[in-house]
Coordinates of C-alpha atoms and ligand atoms in Angstrom, one line a residue:
X1 CA 112.9 162.9 71.0
X2 CA 110.5 160.1 71.9
X3 CA 106.8 160.3 71.6
X4 CA 104.8 159.9 74.8
X5 CA 102.2 157.1 75.1
X6 CA 99.5 157.6 77.8
X7 CA 98.6 154.6 79.9
X8 CA 95.0 154.2 80.8
X9 CA 94.5 151.5 83.4
X10 CA 91.1 149.7 83.5
X11 CA 92.0 147.0 86.1
X12 CA 89.4 148.5 88.4
X13 CA 86.6 148.6 85.8
X14 CA 87.0 146.1 82.9
X15 CA 89.3 143.9 85.1
X16 CA 87.0 144.1 88.1
X17 CA 84.0 143.1 86.0
X18 CA 85.3 139.5 85.9
X19 CA 83.2 137.2 88.1
X20 CA 85.1 136.5 91.3
X21 CA 87.5 139.5 91.0
X22 CA 85.3 142.0 92.8
X23 CA 87.1 144.2 95.3
X24 CA 85.7 146.3 98.2
X25 CA 86.3 150.0 98.3
X26 CA 89.3 149.7 100.7
X27 CA 91.0 147.2 98.4
X28 CA 90.3 149.4 95.3
X29 CA 91.9 152.4 97.0
X30 CA 95.0 150.2 97.7
X31 CA 95.2 149.2 94.0
X32 CA 94.6 152.8 92.9
X33 CA 97.4 154.1 95.0
X34 CA 99.7 151.4 93.7
X35 CA 98.7 152.4 90.1
X36 CA 99.6 156.0 90.9
X37 CA 103.0 154.9 92.2
X38 CA 103.4 152.8 89.1
X39 CA 103.0 155.9 87.0
X40 CA 99.7 155.3 85.1
X41 CA 98.2 158.4 83.5
X42 CA 94.5 157.5 83.8
X43 CA 92.7 155.2 86.2
X44 CA 89.3 154.0 85.1
X45 CA 87.8 153.7 88.6
X46 CA 84.4 152.2 87.8
X47 CA 81.0 152.3 86.2
X48 CA 79.2 154.5 88.8
X49 CA 75.6 153.9 87.6
X50 CA 76.1 150.1 87.8
X51 CA 75.9 149.9 91.7
X52 CA 76.2 152.1 94.8
X53 CA 79.5 150.2 95.5
X54 CA 81.0 151.4 92.2
X55 CA 79.7 154.9 92.7
X56 CA 81.3 155.0 96.2
X57 CA 84.6 153.6 95.0
X58 CA 84.9 156.3 92.3
X59 CA 84.3 158.9 95.1
X60 CA 86.9 157.4 97.4
X61 CA 89.5 156.8 94.7
X62 CA 89.1 160.4 93.6
X63 CA 89.9 161.5 97.1
X64 CA 92.9 159.1 97.6
X65 CA 94.7 159.7 94.3
X66 CA 96.5 162.9 93.2
X67 CA 98.2 162.7 89.9
X68 CA 96.4 160.4 87.5
X69 CA 93.2 161.4 85.8
X70 CA 90.2 159.6 87.3
X71 CA 87.8 158.2 84.7
X72 CA 84.2 157.0 85.1
X73 CA 82.4 154.9 82.5
X74 CA 78.9 155.5 81.2
X75 CA 76.6 154.4 78.5
X76 CA 75.4 157.2 76.1
X77 CA 72.6 157.9 78.5
X78 CA 72.0 161.2 80.4
X79 CA 71.3 159.6 83.8
X80 CA 74.6 157.6 83.6
X81 CA 76.5 160.8 82.8
X82 CA 74.8 162.7 85.7
X83 CA 75.8 159.9 88.1
X84 CA 79.4 159.7 86.7
X85 CA 79.9 163.5 87.0
X86 CA 78.7 163.4 90.6
X87 CA 81.0 160.5 91.5
X88 CA 84.0 162.5 90.1
X89 CA 83.3 165.6 92.2
X90 CA 86.5 165.1 94.3
X91 CA 88.9 164.1 91.4
X92 CA 91.7 166.5 90.8
X93 CA 91.7 165.6 87.1
X94 CA 88.5 164.0 85.8
X95 CA 87.3 162.3 82.7
X96 CA 83.9 160.9 81.6
X97 CA 84.1 157.9 79.3
X98 CA 80.9 157.6 77.4
X99 CA 80.0 155.6 74.3
X100 CA 77.8 153.3 72.2
X101 CA 78.1 150.3 70.0
X102 CA 78.9 151.1 66.4
X103 CA 79.1 147.8 64.6
X104 CA 76.1 146.7 62.5
X105 CA 75.6 143.8 65.0
X106 CA 75.3 146.2 67.9
X107 CA 73.2 148.7 66.0
X108 CA 70.7 146.1 64.8
X109 CA 70.5 143.6 67.7
X110 CA 71.5 145.6 70.8
X111 CA 69.8 149.0 69.9
X112 CA 67.3 148.0 67.2
X113 CA 68.4 151.3 65.6
X114 CA 70.2 152.6 62.5
X115 CA 73.5 154.2 61.8
X116 CA 72.3 157.8 61.7
X117 CA 70.5 157.5 65.0
X118 CA 73.6 156.0 66.6
X119 CA 75.7 159.1 65.5
X120 CA 73.0 161.4 66.9
X121 CA 73.1 159.5 70.3
X122 CA 76.9 159.5 70.4
X123 CA 77.1 163.3 69.7
X124 CA 74.4 164.1 72.2
X125 CA 76.2 162.0 74.9
X126 CA 79.5 163.7 74.3
X127 CA 77.9 167.2 74.3
X128 CA 76.1 166.4 77.5
X129 CA 79.3 165.1 79.2
X130 CA 81.2 168.2 78.2
X131 CA 78.7 170.3 80.2
X132 CA 80.3 168.6 83.3
X133 CA 84.0 168.1 82.4
X134 CA 86.6 169.3 79.8
X135 CA 88.0 165.8 79.3
X136 CA 85.5 163.5 77.6
X137 CA 86.5 160.1 76.1
X138 CA 84.2 158.5 73.6
X139 CA 84.2 154.7 73.0
X140 CA 82.8 153.2 69.8
X141 CA 82.0 149.8 71.2
X142 CA 82.9 146.9 68.8
X143 CA 84.9 149.3 66.6
X144 CA 87.0 146.2 65.7
X145 CA 84.0 144.9 63.7
X146 CA 82.7 148.4 62.6
X147 CA 83.4 149.3 58.9
X148 CA 86.1 151.9 58.7
X149 CA 84.1 154.4 56.6
X150 CA 81.2 154.6 59.1
X151 CA 83.6 154.5 62.1
X152 CA 85.4 157.6 60.7
X153 CA 82.1 159.4 60.4
X154 CA 81.3 158.6 64.1
X155 CA 84.7 159.6 65.2
X156 CA 84.6 162.9 63.3
X157 CA 81.2 163.7 64.7
X158 CA 82.2 163.1 68.3
X159 CA 85.4 165.1 68.0
X160 CA 83.3 168.0 66.7
X161 CA 81.0 167.5 69.6
X162 CA 83.9 167.9 72.0
X163 CA 85.5 164.5 72.6
X164 CA 89.1 164.8 73.6
X165 CA 90.0 161.1 73.4
X166 CA 88.5 158.6 70.9
X167 CA 88.6 154.9 72.0
X168 CA 88.6 152.3 69.3
X169 CA 87.8 149.0 71.2
X170 CA 88.3 145.6 69.7
X171 CA 85.6 144.5 72.1
X172 CA 85.4 140.9 70.9
X173 CA 89.2 140.4 70.4
X174 CA 88.5 139.5 66.7
X175 CA 90.9 141.8 64.8
X176 CA 94.2 140.7 63.3
X177 CA 97.1 143.1 64.1
X178 CA 97.4 144.4 60.5
X179 CA 93.7 145.0 60.3
X180 CA 93.5 146.8 63.7
X181 CA 96.6 148.9 62.8
X182 CA 95.1 149.8 59.4
X183 CA 91.9 150.9 61.2
X184 CA 93.8 153.4 63.3
X185 CA 95.8 154.6 60.2
X186 CA 92.5 155.0 58.3
X187 CA 91.1 157.2 61.1
X188 CA 94.4 159.3 61.2
X189 CA 94.1 159.8 57.4
X190 CA 90.3 160.3 57.0
X191 CA 88.9 162.0 60.0
X192 CA 88.8 165.8 59.8
X193 CA 90.0 167.2 63.1
X194 CA 91.7 164.0 64.3
X195 CA 94.6 166.1 65.5
X196 CA 92.3 167.6 68.2
X197 CA 91.9 164.2 69.9
X198 CA 94.0 161.4 71.2
X199 CA 93.3 158.0 69.6
X200 CA 93.1 155.2 72.2
X201 CA 93.3 151.4 71.8
X202 CA 91.2 149.0 73.9
X203 CA 91.9 145.4 72.8
X204 CA 90.5 142.2 74.2
X205 CA 92.4 139.0 74.1
X206 CA 89.9 136.4 72.9
X207 CA 92.3 135.2 70.2
X208 CA 95.5 135.9 72.1
X209 CA 96.2 139.0 70.0
X210 CA 95.5 141.9 72.5
X211 CA 99.1 143.0 72.9
X212 CA 99.9 142.6 69.2
X213 CA 96.8 144.6 68.3
X214 CA 97.5 147.3 70.8
X215 CA 101.1 147.6 69.6
X216 CA 99.9 147.8 66.0
X217 CA 97.5 150.6 67.0
X218 CA 100.4 152.5 68.6
X219 CA 102.6 152.0 65.6
X220 CA 99.9 153.5 63.4
X221 CA 99.1 156.6 65.5
X222 CA 97.3 155.7 68.7
X223 CA 98.8 157.6 71.7
X224 CA 96.7 156.1 74.6
X225 CA 96.5 152.4 75.4
X226 CA 93.8 150.8 77.7
X227 CA 95.3 148.0 79.7
X228 CA 95.0 146.0 82.9
X229 CA 97.5 144.5 85.3
X230 CA 98.1 140.9 84.5
X231 CA 95.9 141.3 81.5
X232 CA 92.8 140.5 83.5
X233 CA 89.4 141.4 82.1
X234 CA 86.2 140.2 80.5
X235 CA 86.5 136.6 79.1
X236 CA 90.1 136.1 77.9
X237 CA 91.1 139.5 79.3
X238 CA 92.5 142.8 78.1
X239 CA 95.9 143.9 77.0
X240 CA 98.5 143.6 79.8
X241 CA 100.0 146.9 81.0
X242 CA 103.3 145.1 81.8
X243 CA 103.7 143.7 78.3
X244 CA 103.2 147.1 76.6
X245 CA 105.4 148.9 79.1
X246 CA 108.3 146.4 78.7
X247 CA 107.9 146.1 74.9
X248 CA 108.5 149.9 74.6
X249 CA 111.4 149.7 77.1
X250 CA 113.1 146.8 75.4
X251 CA 112.5 148.2 71.8
X252 CA 113.9 151.7 72.3
X253 CA 114.0 152.0 68.5
X254 CA 110.2 152.4 68.4
X255 CA 110.8 155.8 69.9
X256 CA 107.8 155.8 72.2
X257 CA 108.0 156.2 76.0
X258 CA 105.6 155.8 78.9
X259 CA 105.6 157.2 82.4
X260 CA 105.6 153.7 83.9
X261 CA 108.2 153.0 86.7
X262 CA 108.8 149.5 85.5
X263 CA 110.4 148.4 88.8
X264 CA 106.9 148.6 90.4
X265 CA 105.4 146.2 87.9
X266 CA 106.0 143.0 89.8
X267 CA 104.7 144.3 93.2
X268 CA 101.6 145.7 91.4
X269 CA 101.0 142.3 89.7
X270 CA 101.3 140.4 93.0
X271 CA 99.0 142.8 94.8
X272 CA 96.3 142.6 92.1
X273 CA 96.5 138.9 91.9
X274 CA 96.3 138.5 95.6
X275 CA 93.5 140.9 96.3
X276 CA 91.4 139.5 93.4
X277 CA 92.3 135.9 94.2
X278 CA 93.3 135.6 90.6
X279 CA 96.4 133.5 90.1
X280 CA 98.9 134.6 87.4
X281 CA 99.6 131.7 85.0
X282 CA 103.3 130.6 85.6
X283 CA 104.3 131.2 81.9
X284 CA 102.7 134.7 81.8
X285 CA 105.1 137.1 80.0
X286 CA 106.9 139.5 82.4
X287 CA 105.1 138.6 85.7
X288 CA 104.6 134.8 85.6
X289 CA 106.6 132.8 88.1
X290 CA 108.6 131.2 85.2
X291 CA 109.2 134.4 83.2
X292 CA 112.8 134.6 84.3
X293 CA 113.4 131.0 85.4
X294 CA 115.9 129.1 83.2
X295 CA 115.5 125.4 83.7
X296 CA 117.3 123.7 80.8
X297 CA 121.0 123.0 81.3
X298 CA 122.0 124.8 78.1
X299 CA 120.1 128.0 79.2
X300 CA 121.4 127.9 82.7
X301 CA 125.0 127.5 81.4
X302 CA 124.5 130.4 79.0
X303 CA 122.9 132.8 81.6
X304 CA 125.6 132.0 84.1
X305 CA 128.3 133.0 81.6
X306 CA 126.5 136.1 80.5
X307 CA 122.8 137.0 81.3
X308 CA 122.5 138.6 77.8
X309 CA 122.6 135.1 76.2
X310 CA 119.0 134.2 77.1
X311 CA 117.6 137.3 78.9
X312 CA 116.3 140.3 77.0
X313 CA 115.5 142.3 80.1
X314 CA 116.9 142.5 83.6
X315 CA 114.5 141.0 86.1
X316 CA 115.3 143.9 88.4
X317 CA 113.8 146.3 85.8
X318 CA 110.3 144.8 86.5
X319 CA 110.9 144.8 90.3
X320 CA 111.9 141.2 90.7
X321 CA 114.3 141.3 93.5
X322 CA 116.4 138.1 93.3
X323 CA 118.4 139.1 96.4
X324 CA 115.1 139.1 98.4
X325 CA 115.6 138.3 102.1
X326 CA 114.4 134.8 102.7
X327 CA 111.7 134.9 105.4
X328 CA 111.8 132.1 108.1
X329 CA 110.6 131.7 111.7
X330 CA 113.6 133.7 112.8
X331 CA 112.7 136.8 110.7
X332 CA 111.7 139.9 112.6
X333 CA 108.8 142.3 112.1
X334 CA 111.0 144.7 110.1
X335 CA 111.9 142.0 107.5
X336 CA 108.3 141.1 107.1
X337 CA 107.2 144.7 106.8
X338 CA 109.9 145.3 104.2
X339 CA 108.8 142.3 102.2
X340 CA 105.2 143.5 102.3
X341 CA 106.2 147.0 101.1
X342 CA 108.2 145.4 98.2
X343 CA 105.0 143.6 97.3
X344 CA 103.1 146.9 97.4
X345 CA 101.4 146.4 100.9
X346 CA 102.1 149.3 103.2
X347 CA 100.5 148.7 106.6
X348 CA 100.7 151.8 108.8
X349 CA 98.8 150.5 111.7
X350 CA 101.2 148.8 114.1
X351 CA 98.6 146.5 115.7
X352 CA 97.7 145.3 112.2
X353 CA 101.4 144.6 111.5
X354 CA 101.6 142.7 114.7
X355 CA 98.6 140.6 113.8
X356 CA 100.0 139.7 110.4
X357 CA 103.4 139.0 112.1
X358 CA 101.8 136.6 114.6
X359 CA 100.1 134.7 111.8
X360 CA 103.4 134.7 109.9
X361 CA 105.2 133.1 112.9
X362 CA 102.5 130.4 113.1
X363 CA 102.9 129.7 109.4
X364 CA 106.7 129.8 109.7
X365 CA 106.4 127.1 112.4
X366 CA 104.7 124.8 109.8
X367 CA 106.9 125.4 106.8
X368 CA 110.6 126.3 106.3
X369 CA 110.4 129.3 104.0
X370 CA 107.7 131.9 103.6
X371 CA 107.2 132.8 99.9
X372 CA 105.8 136.1 98.5
X373 CA 102.5 134.4 97.8
X374 CA 102.3 133.4 101.5
X375 CA 103.0 137.0 102.6
X376 CA 100.2 138.2 100.4
X377 CA 97.8 135.6 101.7
X378 CA 98.7 136.5 105.3
X379 CA 98.3 140.2 104.6
X380 CA 94.9 139.6 103.2
X381 CA 93.7 137.2 105.8
X382 CA 92.2 139.8 108.0
X383 CA 89.6 140.4 105.4
X384 CA 87.9 137.3 106.8
X385 CA 87.8 138.8 110.3
X386 CA 84.6 140.7 109.6
X387 CA 82.8 137.5 108.4
X388 CA 79.7 136.4 110.2
X389 CA 80.5 132.7 109.6
X390 CA 83.9 131.6 110.8
X391 CA 85.6 128.2 110.9
X392 CA 86.5 127.4 114.6
X393 CA 88.0 123.9 114.1
X394 CA 88.0 121.0 111.6
X395 CA 89.1 117.5 112.2
X396 CA 89.2 114.9 109.5
X397 CA 90.2 111.2 109.5
X398 CA 90.9 109.8 106.1
X399 CA 93.0 107.2 104.4
X400 CA 92.9 104.1 102.1
X401 CA 90.2 101.5 102.8
X402 CA 87.7 103.4 104.9
X403 CA 85.2 106.3 104.6
X404 CA 86.5 109.7 105.6
X405 CA 84.9 111.3 108.7
X406 CA 84.9 115.0 109.6
X407 CA 83.8 117.0 112.6
X408 CA 83.6 120.7 112.3
X409 CA 82.9 123.7 114.6
X410 CA 81.6 127.0 113.2
X411 CA 81.1 130.3 114.9
X412 CA 78.0 132.1 113.4
X413 CA 77.7 135.7 114.6
X414 CA 79.2 134.7 118.0
X415 CA 77.2 131.4 118.4
X416 CA 79.0 128.1 118.3
X417 CA 77.7 125.1 116.3
X418 CA 79.2 121.6 115.8
X419 CA 78.5 118.7 113.4
X420 CA 80.0 115.6 112.0
X421 CA 79.6 113.6 108.8
X422 CA 81.2 111.0 106.7
X423 CA 82.0 111.2 103.0
X424 CA 83.8 109.6 100.1
X425 CA 87.0 111.7 100.7
X426 CA 88.2 114.2 103.3
X427 CA 86.8 117.3 101.4
X428 CA 83.4 115.6 100.8
X429 CA 83.1 114.7 104.5
X430 CA 84.1 118.2 105.7
X431 CA 81.6 119.8 103.2
X432 CA 78.8 117.5 104.4
X433 CA 79.5 118.3 108.0
X434 CA 79.5 122.0 107.3
X435 CA 76.2 121.7 105.4
X436 CA 74.6 120.1 108.4
X437 CA 75.1 123.4 110.2
X438 CA 74.5 125.8 107.2
X439 CA 71.2 124.3 106.1
X440 CA 71.0 126.0 102.7
X441 CA 70.5 124.6 99.2
X442 CA 73.9 125.3 97.8
X443 CA 75.8 123.5 95.0
X444 CA 79.5 123.4 94.5
X445 CA 80.0 124.3 90.8
X446 CA 83.8 124.4 90.6
X447 CA 86.6 123.5 92.9
X448 CA 90.2 124.3 92.0
X449 CA 93.3 123.6 94.0
X450 CA 96.3 125.7 93.0
X451 CA 99.4 123.5 92.4
X452 CA 101.8 123.2 95.3
X453 CA 105.1 124.1 93.9
X454 CA 107.5 124.7 96.7
X455 CA 107.4 121.5 98.6
X456 CA 104.9 119.3 100.6
X457 CA 104.8 121.9 103.5
X458 CA 103.5 124.7 101.2
X459 CA 100.3 126.6 101.6
X460 CA 97.6 125.2 99.3
X461 CA 95.2 127.7 97.7
X462 CA 91.7 126.8 96.9
X463 CA 89.2 128.6 94.7
X464 CA 85.5 127.5 94.6
X465 CA 82.3 128.6 92.9
X466 CA 79.1 127.9 94.8
X467 CA 75.6 128.4 93.5
X468 CA 73.0 129.6 95.9
X469 CA 69.5 131.0 95.2
X470 CA 70.2 131.4 91.5
X471 CA 73.5 133.3 92.0
X472 CA 77.1 132.1 91.7
X473 CA 79.6 133.1 94.4
X474 CA 83.3 132.9 94.4
X475 CA 85.4 132.0 97.4
X476 CA 89.1 131.6 98.3
X477 CA 90.9 129.8 101.1
X478 CA 94.6 129.3 101.8
X479 CA 96.1 126.9 104.3
X480 CA 98.9 124.4 104.7
X481 CA 96.1 121.9 105.2
X482 CA 94.3 121.5 101.9
X483 CA 91.0 120.3 103.4
X484 CA 90.9 123.4 105.7
X485 CA 91.7 125.6 102.8
X486 CA 88.7 124.0 100.9
X487 CA 86.3 124.6 103.8
X488 CA 87.6 128.2 104.2
X489 CA 87.0 128.9 100.5
X490 CA 83.4 127.5 100.9
X491 CA 82.8 129.6 104.0
X492 CA 84.2 132.6 102.1
X493 CA 81.3 132.1 99.6
X494 CA 78.7 131.6 102.3
X495 CA 79.7 134.9 103.8
X496 CA 78.9 136.6 100.5
X497 CA 75.4 135.1 100.1
X498 CA 72.7 137.6 99.5
X499 CA 69.5 136.5 101.2
X500 CA 66.9 135.8 98.5
X501 CA 63.8 138.0 98.6
X502 CA 60.8 136.1 99.9
X503 CA 57.2 136.7 98.8
X504 CA 55.7 140.0 99.9
X505 CA 59.1 141.7 100.2
X506 CA 60.2 144.5 97.8
Ligands
KIV1 O1 85.5 146.3 75.4 C1 84.8 147.4 75.3 O2 84.3 147.7 74.3 C2 84.7 148.2 76.5 C3 84.1 149.5 76.4 C4 83.0 149.8 77.4 C5 85.1 150.6 76.5 O3 85.1 147.8 77.6
ZN2 ZN1 86.6 146.2 77.3

């Protein structure tokens, strides 16, 4: 019989911490429901003390989701634990995830403390959390760089204090797979009472070893893995859920199963990428656009003769539907609704479907085929409807041998404004015209245009970072006109600006 591996998804906590990936509560509920359909065991829904938004999201996700355990992160601080417990009040299955840094670097520089005091704080936090819930996970932050003997003492103490899961994070992504696996083995062999807790992995990808380290942890006794969709997360990201799930599916000999319905992997990946405006690299394992695309003649010939020659898994197993109906201007609402549901977007409200369908028809008039990415952008476009600043029109004249000129119309809270400007290119002219209306000191820090891959009529996607009043804001725009997409991305940022406090204010 196979052993069972528990999947702990932290897309909505570690993943959502990434600058520019923030979701609102409605979007987080959409992702949480999709994670439930995917079959994850635990959803880390947020860090409730960090903001009212996070607190509220944990509350709403707890109400919306039935089967998975809902987990809330805390530091080893009583106030954090109080707030986490309150945010979990509606969860059918609840877990508090508390912890503290255990490496000498963390003990000395972060806490200005010593090893004994850290054990006391860890034990106190676990005991305090156990007053609220039966399921308490303890994380030993930077366990990857913590010496094994001391780590074993910490783990033993927190299990005695009531921890049901012990998380061994490679917070900096530093460990080699053998070293991380040996660490888990050491804990299995040296911690009294280890059989009373589940060991969890939590590996970051700074050196590209997150999946290898996680697998090594599992092969050495860990039975929970902390992962994110598309591997998103702090810096170089976390271990990808899809990689671990498919490794265990392809290598049945390992003898470890998960509860993941792998056919939901692709739609979940697309949903997260679209809502977070975080493109998936084309060569990303399992969910990248090229993951199943055979381009060389030798490969194509082999795959046509027998798919086994170059494919180790069936694309259908990850939910890639190669018989997908091609959407064009002649497709009806039902076909669009079906495609959205395949991509994990279930819109119940008919008037909303109608709005998306009208936008779909307008786009289909401009380009021959509507791709999955286009559908996701269309489905997410209504997020801009509540914006105070909206683009009404944009006209740009540009070309070789003369300065570009742009005229723009903005609607700001119902009032219309117009301006014109010239610039050293169409985007520059459009941004200058826009700035004549939005008179704020803002600096464009980064501007990325996503490659157009499907033809010159494709939708271009633009990501920008704009600095305003000491904060950096992230914006996204998508349009068949790349200059319009650029301005939409800029306006997306402007709508997120927090007004700086002026003197005399709290
Ligand atoms: O990487 C890490 O150590 C973490 C902990 C808070 C679990 O994310
Ligand atoms: Zn982490």
